[in-house]
Amino acid sequence: MPNLLNTCTSHSGNRDFNHCSNCRLSGICLPLSLEFSDIDRLDAIVQKGKPLQKGEILYRSGDDFTAIYAIRSGAIKTWQTSREGEIQITGFHLAGEVIGLDGPATNRLSNSAQALQTTSVCAIPFSKLESLSRQVPGLQRNLLQLLSREITSEQRHFGLLGHASADTRVAALLLSLSARHERHNLSATRFTLPMSRGDMANFLGLTLETVSRVFSRMQKQQVITACGKELEILDSTALHNLAHHSD
Amino acid sequence: MPNLLNTCTSHSGNRDFNHCSNCRLSGICLPLSLEFSDIDRLDAIVQKGKPLQKGEILYRSGDDFTAIYAIRSGAIKTWQTSREGEIQITGFHLAGEVIGLDGPATNRLSNSAQALQTTSVCAIPFSKLESLSRQVPGLQRNLLQLLSREITSEQRHFGLLGHASADTRVAALLLSLSARHERHNLSATRFTLPMSRGDMANFLGLTLETVSRVFSRMQKQQVITACGKELEILDSTALHNLAHHSD
DNA sequence: CGCCCAGTTGAAGAATTTCAAACGATGTGG
DNA sequence: CCACATCGTTTGAAATTCTTCAACTGGGCG
């Protein structure tokens, strides 16, 4: 399918989608509730690169931290590797979300990031963002909020990983994806999963087989329909019940 | 035991411990590598309260977010409550660590915080900190670093919760506490656990009984000695091996 | 055409949880 | 001062859930 958000990349008009002020994600991205003039200043430091192809690596664990990345379209997975080489997926990130927030900790990225499908991102050089946010309080606030949200969303994930059944974990992930689609006025009940079963499993602290079995069970119970990565949520109430640790 | 850090609270001398510049935690706390004059400006907004007693609540989930808290001494646990009322402990925090970083996300605290022992904290009003950090780039950097470190440390916890055995989880927690004691030039091999077995279990995504069994096993294998909350690490190599998922 | 990859399904196994009982320390009231 | 209740912890045995190992399927692609 064509990447609508990027059809304007080539021409130089001022009113194309290639500026924060016209980006349809400005309502949920870093520019949120900034003045127009401030958005333009942010816009000036943001670098729009060419789209990443599926499988392309955006950055690797250990890379110098220079920028954070706002996802314009597509999907990215981030992960860490333990000393023993085991990987742990730390998140799936969709349009409007910002990644690289682990960088300021040590000035090196601790996660790696890879496109799960064709994905375009805005790179926001961090030192420039830092100095701009010193001058634009609203931007400073948004930046801190971004980091803090990452903290709370990870903490919410603790609950899943710590105390939830396999059904609950899978249901929670599906609902989270669903909700994030809805924010973009996309269908909350029908969408395609950007990641493999194995990725879901890793993220959820399960095995691939368990995730597959949960999918089968949910289909048998008419809660979802899954054909490969195409997902339809048939009974969102039931899914919510599952996500909240009932049986 | 007397709380040395607070013996000076009453008199008004300039060179007591009641200022960031003289706090023995300044090497790991927010003032890290700031100029003296800037530390004084930070100092001016920091509020040192009276110590919390064991069990006292510092803040509750849902409270308005007004300040972050630096722990001067003692220990604090933070947790969240799910919709169903299940609690998930999100962290144990020792001297030199900062909590409340979940606040900026929504301007309400999503965690609750409770003292696990007598604990004194500095409250740092966030709006003042925000404006001061606009003027002091080093402070802005430290603040962002603080949030980012929280993100990475939580991500590291994912690995444990997702893919580690009970032994590994417990070993990792003990080593984490040990390392944090060492930073304060306290014994890395002998200290008292501030939290209950149940708290450890909850944090690690296990049951109280499992944690207890792991403790027993580790004692049988001469890796640790645990008498109630008094812990001694006998074989730190073995503990490290356990923490890295071997058997 | 045949290989490979992602996913599904089955059966056996392992680890943790659950349920239950008992312990020691601490604190309270008779 | 002792009996009794409580709390945090330990330990045992059974139950459960998830994992592991293995075989099989179907689509995509050289």
Coordinates of C-alpha atoms (C1' of nucleotides) in Angstrom, one line a residue:
Chain A
M1 CA 0.0 0.0 0.0
P2 CA 1.2 3.5 -0.7
N3 CA 2.7 5.6 2.1
L4 CA 0.5 8.6 2.0
L5 CA 2.5 10.5 4.5
N6 CA 5.5 10.5 2.3
T7 CA 4.1 11.4 -1.1
C8 CA 5.2 14.9 -0.6
T9 CA 8.8 14.3 0.4
S10 CA 10.1 15.3 -3.0
H11 CA 8.7 18.7 -3.7
S12 CA 9.6 21.7 -1.6
G13 CA 6.3 23.4 -1.0
N14 CA 5.7 24.9 2.4
R15 CA 2.3 23.3 3.0
D16 CA 3.1 19.7 2.4
F17 CA 3.1 17.0 5.1
N18 CA 6.8 17.3 5.5
H19 CA 6.6 19.8 8.3
C20 CA 5.5 19.4 11.9
S21 CA 2.9 22.0 11.6
N22 CA 1.1 20.0 8.9
C23 CA 1.9 16.5 10.1
R24 CA -1.2 14.7 11.0
L25 CA 0.5 13.4 14.1
S26 CA 1.2 16.8 15.6
G27 CA -1.7 16.2 17.9
I28 CA 0.1 13.4 19.7
C29 CA 3.7 14.0 18.9
L30 CA 6.3 16.4 20.4
P31 CA 4.7 19.6 19.0
L32 CA 1.6 18.9 21.1
S33 CA 0.0 22.2 22.1
L34 CA 3.0 24.4 21.1
E35 CA 2.6 27.8 19.5
F36 CA 2.8 27.9 15.7
S37 CA 6.1 29.8 15.9
D38 CA 7.5 27.3 18.3
I39 CA 6.5 24.4 16.1
D40 CA 8.4 26.0 13.3
R41 CA 11.5 26.2 15.4
L42 CA 11.1 22.6 16.3
D43 CA 10.5 21.9 12.6
A44 CA 13.8 23.5 11.7
I45 CA 15.8 20.9 13.7
V46 CA 13.8 17.8 12.8
Q47 CA 15.3 15.7 10.0
K48 CA 13.0 13.7 7.8
G49 CA 14.8 10.8 6.4
K50 CA 13.8 8.4 3.6
P51 CA 11.6 5.6 4.7
L52 CA 13.0 2.5 6.3
Q53 CA 12.3 -0.8 4.6
K54 CA 10.9 -3.7 6.5
G55 CA 13.7 -5.3 8.4
E56 CA 16.0 -2.3 8.3
I57 CA 17.8 -1.3 11.4
L58 CA 17.3 2.3 12.6
Y59 CA 19.9 2.0 15.3
R60 CA 21.8 -0.6 17.4
S61 CA 22.4 -1.0 21.0
G62 CA 25.7 0.6 21.8
D63 CA 25.4 3.3 19.2
D64 CA 26.2 6.8 20.2
F65 CA 23.0 8.6 21.2
T66 CA 22.5 11.6 19.0
A67 CA 18.8 11.8 18.3
I68 CA 15.4 10.6 19.3
Y69 CA 13.1 9.4 16.6
A70 CA 9.4 10.2 16.0
I71 CA 7.6 7.6 14.0
R72 CA 5.5 9.1 11.2
S73 CA 4.2 5.9 9.8
G74 CA 4.9 2.2 10.1
A75 CA 6.0 0.2 13.1
I76 CA 9.2 -0.4 14.9
K77 CA 10.3 -2.9 17.4
T78 CA 13.0 -2.2 20.0
W79 CA 14.9 -4.7 22.0
Q80 CA 17.8 -5.3 24.3
T81 CA 20.3 -8.1 24.5
S82 CA 21.4 -9.5 27.7
R83 CA 25.0 -10.5 28.5
E84 CA 24.2 -14.1 27.6
G85 CA 22.8 -13.0 24.2
E86 CA 19.2 -13.5 25.0
I87 CA 17.1 -10.8 23.5
Q88 CA 14.2 -9.1 25.2
I89 CA 11.8 -7.0 23.1
T90 CA 11.1 -3.8 25.0
G91 CA 8.4 -2.4 22.8
F92 CA 6.4 -2.1 19.6
H93 CA 6.1 1.4 18.4
L94 CA 3.5 2.8 16.0
A95 CA 3.0 6.1 14.3
G96 CA 3.1 9.1 16.6
E97 CA 5.3 7.5 19.1
V98 CA 8.9 8.5 19.9
I99 CA 11.8 6.1 20.5
G100 CA 15.4 6.5 21.6
L101 CA 14.4 7.8 25.0
D102 CA 16.8 5.3 26.6
G103 CA 19.7 7.3 25.1
P104 CA 20.1 10.2 27.6
A105 CA 20.8 7.7 30.4
T106 CA 24.4 7.0 29.2
N107 CA 24.6 8.8 25.9
R108 CA 24.6 5.5 24.2
L109 CA 21.5 3.7 23.0
S110 CA 20.8 0.6 25.0
N111 CA 18.1 -0.7 22.7
S112 CA 18.3 -1.6 19.1
A113 CA 15.4 -0.6 16.8
Q114 CA 14.2 -2.3 13.6
A115 CA 11.4 -1.5 11.2
L116 CA 8.7 -4.1 11.2
Q117 CA 7.3 -2.7 7.9
T118 CA 8.0 0.2 5.7
T119 CA 8.4 3.0 8.2
S120 CA 9.3 6.6 8.1
V121 CA 10.7 8.5 11.0
C122 CA 11.7 12.0 11.9
A123 CA 15.1 12.2 13.6
I124 CA 15.3 14.9 16.2
P125 CA 18.9 15.7 17.2
F126 CA 18.9 15.6 20.9
S127 CA 21.3 18.4 21.8
K128 CA 19.4 20.8 19.5
L129 CA 16.2 19.6 21.1
E130 CA 17.7 20.2 24.5
S131 CA 18.7 23.8 23.8
L132 CA 15.5 24.6 22.0
S133 CA 13.5 23.2 24.9
R134 CA 15.4 25.5 27.2
Q135 CA 13.9 28.4 25.3
V136 CA 10.4 26.9 24.8
P137 CA 9.0 25.8 28.1
G138 CA 6.1 24.0 26.4
L139 CA 8.6 21.9 24.5
Q140 CA 10.5 21.2 27.7
R141 CA 7.4 20.0 29.3
N142 CA 6.4 17.8 26.3
L143 CA 9.9 16.2 26.3
L144 CA 9.7 15.4 30.0
Q145 CA 6.2 14.2 29.6
L146 CA 7.4 11.9 26.8
L147 CA 10.0 10.3 29.0
S148 CA 7.7 10.1 32.0
R149 CA 5.0 8.4 29.8
E150 CA 7.6 5.9 28.8
I151 CA 8.2 5.2 32.4
T152 CA 4.6 4.7 33.3
S153 CA 3.8 2.6 30.3
E154 CA 6.7 0.3 31.1
Q155 CA 5.5 0.1 34.7
R156 CA 2.1 -1.0 33.4
H157 CA 3.9 -3.7 31.5
F158 CA 5.4 -5.0 34.8
G159 CA 1.9 -6.1 35.9
L160 CA 1.5 -8.2 32.8
L161 CA 4.9 -9.8 33.0
G162 CA 4.7 -10.3 36.7
H163 CA 1.3 -11.7 37.4
A164 CA -0.8 -12.3 34.3
S165 CA -1.8 -15.5 32.6
A166 CA -0.9 -16.1 29.0
D167 CA -4.4 -15.2 27.9
T168 CA -4.3 -12.0 29.7
R169 CA -1.0 -11.0 28.3
V170 CA -2.0 -11.6 24.7
A171 CA -5.4 -9.9 25.2
A172 CA -3.7 -6.9 26.7
L173 CA -1.3 -6.6 23.8
L174 CA -4.1 -6.8 21.2
L175 CA -6.1 -4.2 23.1
S176 CA -3.1 -1.9 23.3
L177 CA -2.6 -2.1 19.6
S178 CA -6.3 -1.7 19.0
A179 CA -6.4 1.4 21.1
R180 CA -3.4 2.9 19.4
H181 CA -5.0 2.3 16.0
E182 CA -8.1 4.0 17.2
R183 CA -6.1 7.2 18.1
H184 CA -5.3 7.5 14.4
N185 CA -9.0 7.1 13.4
L186 CA -8.1 3.6 12.1
S187 CA -10.3 0.6 12.7
A188 CA -9.9 -0.6 16.3
T189 CA -11.3 -4.0 15.4
R190 CA -9.5 -4.8 12.3
F191 CA -5.9 -4.3 11.6
T192 CA -2.7 -6.2 10.7
L193 CA -0.2 -7.2 13.4
P194 CA 3.2 -5.8 12.4
M195 CA 5.1 -8.4 14.4
S196 CA 5.6 -12.1 14.4
R197 CA 4.2 -14.5 16.9
G198 CA 7.7 -15.0 18.2
D199 CA 8.1 -11.3 18.7
M200 CA 4.8 -11.1 20.6
A201 CA 5.8 -14.0 22.7
N202 CA 9.2 -12.5 23.6
F203 CA 7.7 -9.2 24.5
L204 CA 5.1 -10.9 26.6
G205 CA 7.4 -13.2 28.4
L206 CA 5.9 -16.3 26.8
T207 CA 6.9 -18.8 24.1
L208 CA 5.9 -18.6 20.5
E209 CA 3.9 -21.8 20.9
T210 CA 1.9 -20.5 23.9
V211 CA 1.0 -17.4 22.0
S212 CA -0.1 -19.5 19.0
R213 CA -2.3 -21.6 21.3
V214 CA -3.8 -18.6 22.9
F215 CA -4.7 -17.3 19.4
S216 CA -6.3 -20.6 18.5
R217 CA -8.3 -20.7 21.7
M218 CA -9.5 -17.1 21.2
Q219 CA -10.6 -18.0 17.8
K220 CA -12.4 -21.1 18.9
Q221 CA -14.2 -18.9 21.4
Q222 CA -15.1 -16.4 18.7
V223 CA -13.2 -13.6 20.4
I224 CA -11.0 -12.9 17.4
T225 CA -10.3 -14.0 13.9
A226 CA -6.7 -14.2 13.0
C227 CA -5.5 -15.1 9.5
G228 CA -1.8 -14.9 9.8
K229 CA -1.1 -11.3 10.7
E230 CA -4.6 -10.1 9.8
L231 CA -6.5 -9.6 13.0
E232 CA -10.2 -8.9 13.6
I233 CA -11.6 -8.4 17.1
L234 CA -15.0 -10.0 17.1
D235 CA -15.9 -9.6 20.8
S236 CA -14.1 -6.7 22.3
T237 CA -15.9 -7.1 25.6
A238 CA -14.7 -10.7 26.0
L239 CA -11.2 -9.5 25.1
H240 CA -11.3 -6.8 27.8
N241 CA -12.4 -9.4 30.3
L242 CA -9.5 -11.6 29.3
A243 CA -7.1 -8.7 29.6
H244 CA -8.3 -8.1 33.1
H245 CA -7.2 -11.4 34.5
S246 CA -10.6 -13.1 34.6
D247 CA -10.8 -16.6 33.2
Chain B
M1 CA 20.4 3.5 65.0
P2 CA 20.8 7.3 64.8
N3 CA 20.1 9.0 61.5
L4 CA 23.4 10.7 60.9
L5 CA 22.3 12.6 57.9
N6 CA 19.7 14.4 60.0
T7 CA 21.5 15.3 63.1
C8 CA 22.1 18.8 61.8
T9 CA 18.6 19.6 60.8
S10 CA 18.1 21.8 63.8
H11 CA 20.9 24.3 63.7
S12 CA 21.3 26.8 61.0
G13 CA 25.0 26.6 60.1
N14 CA 25.9 26.8 56.5
R15 CA 28.2 23.8 56.5
D16 CA 25.8 21.2 57.8
F17 CA 24.6 18.2 55.9
N18 CA 21.3 19.9 55.2
H19 CA 22.4 21.4 51.9
C20 CA 22.9 19.7 48.6
S21 CA 26.5 21.0 48.4
N22 CA 27.4 19.1 51.6
C23 CA 25.1 16.1 51.2
R24 CA 27.1 13.0 50.9
L25 CA 24.8 11.9 48.1
S26 CA 25.7 14.9 45.8
G27 CA 27.9 12.6 43.8
I28 CA 25.0 10.5 42.6
C29 CA 22.0 12.7 43.1
L30 CA 20.6 15.5 41.0
P31 CA 23.4 18.0 41.7
L32 CA 25.9 15.7 40.0
S33 CA 28.7 17.7 38.4
L34 CA 27.0 21.0 38.7
E35 CA 28.9 24.2 39.5
F36 CA 28.8 25.2 43.2
S37 CA 26.7 28.3 42.4
D38 CA 24.2 26.2 40.6
I39 CA 24.0 23.7 43.4
D40 CA 23.2 26.5 45.7
R41 CA 20.3 27.5 43.4
L42 CA 19.1 24.0 43.4
D43 CA 19.5 23.9 47.1
A44 CA 17.3 26.9 47.4
I45 CA 14.3 25.1 46.0
V46 CA 14.8 21.7 47.7
Q47 CA 12.7 21.0 50.8
K48 CA 14.0 18.8 53.5
G49 CA 11.2 17.3 55.4
K50 CA 11.2 15.4 58.7
P51 CA 12.0 11.7 58.4
L52 CA 9.3 9.3 57.5
Q53 CA 8.7 6.4 59.9
K54 CA 8.6 2.9 58.7
G55 CA 5.2 2.3 57.0
E56 CA 4.5 5.9 56.4
I57 CA 3.1 6.8 53.0
L58 CA 5.0 9.5 51.1
Y59 CA 2.4 9.8 48.4
R60 CA -0.4 7.9 46.9
S61 CA -1.4 6.9 43.3
G62 CA -3.7 9.6 42.0
D63 CA -2.2 12.4 44.1
D64 CA -1.4 15.6 42.2
F65 CA 2.1 15.7 41.0
T66 CA 4.0 18.6 42.6
A67 CA 7.4 17.3 43.4
I68 CA 10.0 14.6 42.8
Y69 CA 11.7 13.1 45.9
A70 CA 15.4 12.4 46.4
I71 CA 16.0 9.8 49.1
R72 CA 18.6 10.9 51.6
S73 CA 18.6 7.8 53.7
G74 CA 16.4 4.8 54.2
A75 CA 14.4 2.8 51.7
I76 CA 11.1 3.3 49.9
K77 CA 8.9 1.0 47.9
T78 CA 6.7 2.2 45.1
W79 CA 3.8 0.3 43.6
Q80 CA 0.8 0.5 41.3
T81 CA -2.6 -0.9 41.7
S82 CA -4.4 -2.5 38.7
R83 CA -8.1 -2.0 38.0
E84 CA -8.8 -5.3 39.8
G85 CA -6.9 -4.2 42.9
E86 CA -3.9 -6.3 42.4
I87 CA -0.8 -4.5 43.4
Q88 CA 2.5 -4.5 41.5
I89 CA 5.6 -3.2 43.2
T90 CA 7.5 -1.1 40.7
G91 CA 10.7 -0.6 42.6
F92 CA 12.7 -0.5 45.8
H93 CA 14.6 2.7 46.2
L94 CA 17.6 3.5 48.4
A95 CA 19.5 6.5 49.4
G96 CA 20.6 8.7 46.5
E97 CA 17.7 7.6 44.3
V98 CA 14.9 9.8 43.0
I99 CA 11.3 8.8 42.9
G100 CA 8.1 10.4 41.5
L101 CA 9.4 10.4 37.9
D102 CA 6.1 8.9 36.8
G103 CA 4.4 12.2 37.7
P104 CA 5.1 14.4 34.7
A105 CA 3.3 11.9 32.4
T106 CA -0.2 13.0 33.5
N107 CA 0.5 15.5 36.3
R108 CA -0.7 12.9 38.7
L109 CA 1.4 10.3 40.4
S110 CA 0.6 6.8 39.2
N111 CA 2.6 5.1 41.9
S112 CA 2.2 5.1 45.6
A113 CA 5.3 5.3 47.8
Q114 CA 5.8 4.0 51.3
A115 CA 8.8 4.0 53.6
L116 CA 10.2 0.6 54.3
Q117 CA 12.2 1.9 57.2
T118 CA 12.9 5.3 58.7
T119 CA 13.6 7.4 55.7
S120 CA 14.3 11.0 55.0
V121 CA 13.7 12.5 51.6
C122 CA 14.2 15.9 49.9
A123 CA 11.2 17.1 48.1
I124 CA 12.0 19.0 44.9
P125 CA 9.1 21.0 43.6
F126 CA 8.9 20.1 40.0
S127 CA 7.7 23.4 38.5
K128 CA 10.6 25.2 40.2
L129 CA 13.0 22.5 39.1
E130 CA 11.7 22.8 35.5
S131 CA 12.3 26.5 35.4
L132 CA 15.7 26.3 37.1
S133 CA 16.8 23.6 34.7
R134 CA 15.9 26.0 31.8
Q135 CA 18.6 28.3 33.2
V136 CA 21.1 25.6 34.2
P137 CA 21.8 23.3 31.2
G138 CA 23.7 20.9 33.4
L139 CA 20.7 20.5 35.6
Q140 CA 18.4 20.0 32.6
R141 CA 20.7 17.3 31.4
N142 CA 20.8 15.6 34.8
L143 CA 17.0 15.6 35.0
L144 CA 16.6 14.1 31.6
Q145 CA 19.3 11.6 32.5
L146 CA 17.4 10.7 35.6
L147 CA 14.3 9.9 33.7
S148 CA 16.1 8.1 31.0
R149 CA 17.9 5.9 33.6
E150 CA 14.6 5.0 35.1
I151 CA 13.5 3.9 31.6
T152 CA 16.6 1.7 31.0
S153 CA 16.5 0.2 34.5
E154 CA 12.9 -0.7 34.0
Q155 CA 13.7 -2.3 30.7
R156 CA 16.4 -4.3 32.3
H157 CA 13.8 -5.6 34.7
F158 CA 11.7 -6.8 31.7
G159 CA 14.3 -9.4 31.0
L160 CA 14.0 -10.8 34.5
L161 CA 10.2 -10.8 34.5
G162 CA 10.0 -12.2 31.1
H163 CA 12.5 -14.9 30.8
A164 CA 14.3 -15.7 34.0
S165 CA 14.0 -18.5 36.5
A166 CA 13.0 -17.9 40.1
D167 CA 16.6 -18.4 41.2
T168 CA 17.9 -15.9 38.6
R169 CA 15.3 -13.3 39.7
V170 CA 16.1 -13.5 43.3
A171 CA 19.9 -13.5 42.7
A172 CA 19.5 -10.5 40.4
L173 CA 17.6 -8.6 43.1
L174 CA 20.1 -9.4 45.8
L175 CA 23.0 -8.3 43.6
S176 CA 21.3 -5.1 42.6
L177 CA 20.8 -4.3 46.3
S178 CA 24.4 -5.3 47.0
A179 CA 25.7 -3.0 44.2
R180 CA 23.7 -0.1 45.4
H181 CA 25.0 -0.5 48.9
E182 CA 28.5 -0.6 47.6
R183 CA 28.0 2.8 46.0
H184 CA 27.6 4.2 49.4
N185 CA 30.8 2.5 50.7
L186 CA 28.6 0.1 52.7
S187 CA 29.3 -3.6 52.8
A188 CA 28.3 -5.3 49.6
T189 CA 28.2 -8.7 51.2
R190 CA 26.3 -7.9 54.4
F191 CA 23.2 -5.8 54.7
T192 CA 19.7 -5.9 55.8
L193 CA 16.9 -6.4 53.3
P194 CA 14.4 -3.5 53.8
M195 CA 11.4 -5.4 52.3
S196 CA 9.5 -8.5 53.1
R197 CA 9.6 -11.8 51.2
G198 CA 6.2 -11.0 49.9
D199 CA 7.4 -7.6 48.6
M200 CA 10.3 -9.2 46.9
A201 CA 8.1 -11.9 45.4
N202 CA 5.6 -9.3 44.1
F203 CA 8.4 -7.2 42.5
L204 CA 9.9 -10.3 40.9
G205 CA 6.7 -11.7 39.6
L206 CA 6.9 -14.7 41.9
T207 CA 5.0 -16.0 44.9
L208 CA 6.1 -15.4 48.5
E209 CA 6.6 -19.2 48.9
T210 CA 8.8 -19.5 45.9
V211 CA 11.1 -16.7 47.1
S212 CA 11.3 -18.4 50.4
R213 CA 12.2 -21.6 48.8
V214 CA 14.9 -20.0 46.7
F215 CA 16.4 -18.4 49.9
S216 CA 16.4 -21.8 51.5
R217 CA 18.1 -23.4 48.5
M218 CA 20.7 -20.7 48.3
Q219 CA 21.5 -21.2 52.0
K220 CA 21.8 -24.9 51.6
Q221 CA 24.3 -24.3 48.8
Q222 CA 26.2 -21.9 50.9
V223 CA 25.6 -19.0 48.6
I224 CA 24.0 -16.7 51.2
T225 CA 23.1 -16.7 54.8
A226 CA 19.8 -15.2 55.6
C227 CA 18.4 -14.7 59.1
G228 CA 15.1 -13.0 58.6
K229 CA 16.0 -9.8 56.8
E230 CA 19.7 -10.0 57.7
L231 CA 21.5 -11.1 54.6
E232 CA 25.1 -12.1 54.0
I233 CA 26.4 -13.0 50.6
L234 CA 28.9 -15.9 51.1
D235 CA 29.7 -16.7 47.5
S236 CA 29.2 -13.7 45.3
T237 CA 30.6 -15.6 42.2
A238 CA 27.9 -18.2 42.6
L239 CA 25.3 -15.5 43.0
H240 CA 26.4 -13.9 39.8
N241 CA 26.2 -17.2 38.0
L242 CA 22.7 -17.7 39.2
A243 CA 21.8 -14.1 38.2
H244 CA 22.9 -14.8 34.7
H245 CA 20.5 -17.7 34.1
S246 CA 22.9 -20.6 34.4
D247 CA 21.8 -23.4 36.8
Chain C
dC1 C1' 9.4 -28.4 -7.8
dG2 C1' 11.2 -28.3 -3.5
dC3 C1' 13.0 -25.7 0.2
dC4 C1' 12.4 -22.6 3.9
dC5 C1' 10.1 -19.9 7.1
dA6 C1' 6.3 -18.9 10.1
dG7 C1' 2.8 -20.8 12.3
dT8 C1' 0.0 -24.6 14.3
dT9 C1' -0.8 -28.6 17.1
dG10 C1' 0.2 -32.6 20.2
dA11 C1' 2.2 -35.0 24.1
dA12 C1' 5.4 -35.2 27.8
dG13 C1' 7.9 -32.7 31.1
dA14 C1' 9.3 -29.0 34.3
dA15 C1' 8.8 -25.2 36.9
dT16 C1' 6.0 -22.5 39.7
dT17 C1' 1.7 -21.9 42.1
dT18 C1' -1.7 -23.2 45.2
dC19 C1' -3.4 -25.1 49.3
dA20 C1' -2.3 -26.4 53.8
dA21 C1' 0.1 -26.9 58.0
dA22 C1' 3.4 -25.4 61.2
dC23 C1' 7.0 -22.4 63.1
dG24 C1' 9.0 -18.5 65.8
dA25 C1' 8.8 -13.8 67.1
dT26 C1' 6.0 -10.2 68.8
dG27 C1' 2.4 -8.2 71.2
dT28 C1' -2.1 -8.2 73.9
dG29 C1' -5.2 -9.1 77.5
dG30 C1' -6.7 -11.8 81.3
Chain D
dC1 C1' 3.3 -14.0 83.8
dC2 C1' 1.1 -16.9 80.9
dA3 C1' -2.3 -17.9 77.3
dC4 C1' -3.6 -16.5 72.9
dA5 C1' -3.8 -14.2 68.5
dT6 C1' -1.2 -12.3 64.7
dC7 C1' 2.3 -11.7 61.4
dG8 C1' 6.0 -13.0 58.4
dT9 C1' 8.1 -17.0 57.2
dT10 C1' 9.2 -21.8 56.1
dT11 C1' 8.1 -26.3 54.4
dG12 C1' 5.5 -30.1 52.2
dA13 C1' 2.5 -32.2 48.6
dA14 C1' -0.7 -31.7 44.9
dA15 C1' -2.3 -29.1 41.1
dT16 C1' -1.7 -26.2 37.2
dT17 C1' 0.2 -23.7 33.8
dC18 C1' 3.5 -23.0 30.6
dT19 C1' 7.5 -24.8 28.2
dT20 C1' 10.0 -28.1 25.6
dC21 C1' 10.5 -31.2 22.1
dA22 C1' 8.7 -32.9 17.9
dA23 C1' 6.0 -33.4 14.0
dC24 C1' 3.2 -31.3 10.6
dT25 C1' 1.1 -27.6 7.6
dG26 C1' 0.8 -24.0 4.1
dG27 C1' 2.5 -20.1 1.7
dG28 C1' 6.2 -17.7 -0.7
dC29 C1' 10.3 -17.8 -3.5
dG30 C1' 14.5 -19.2 -5.7

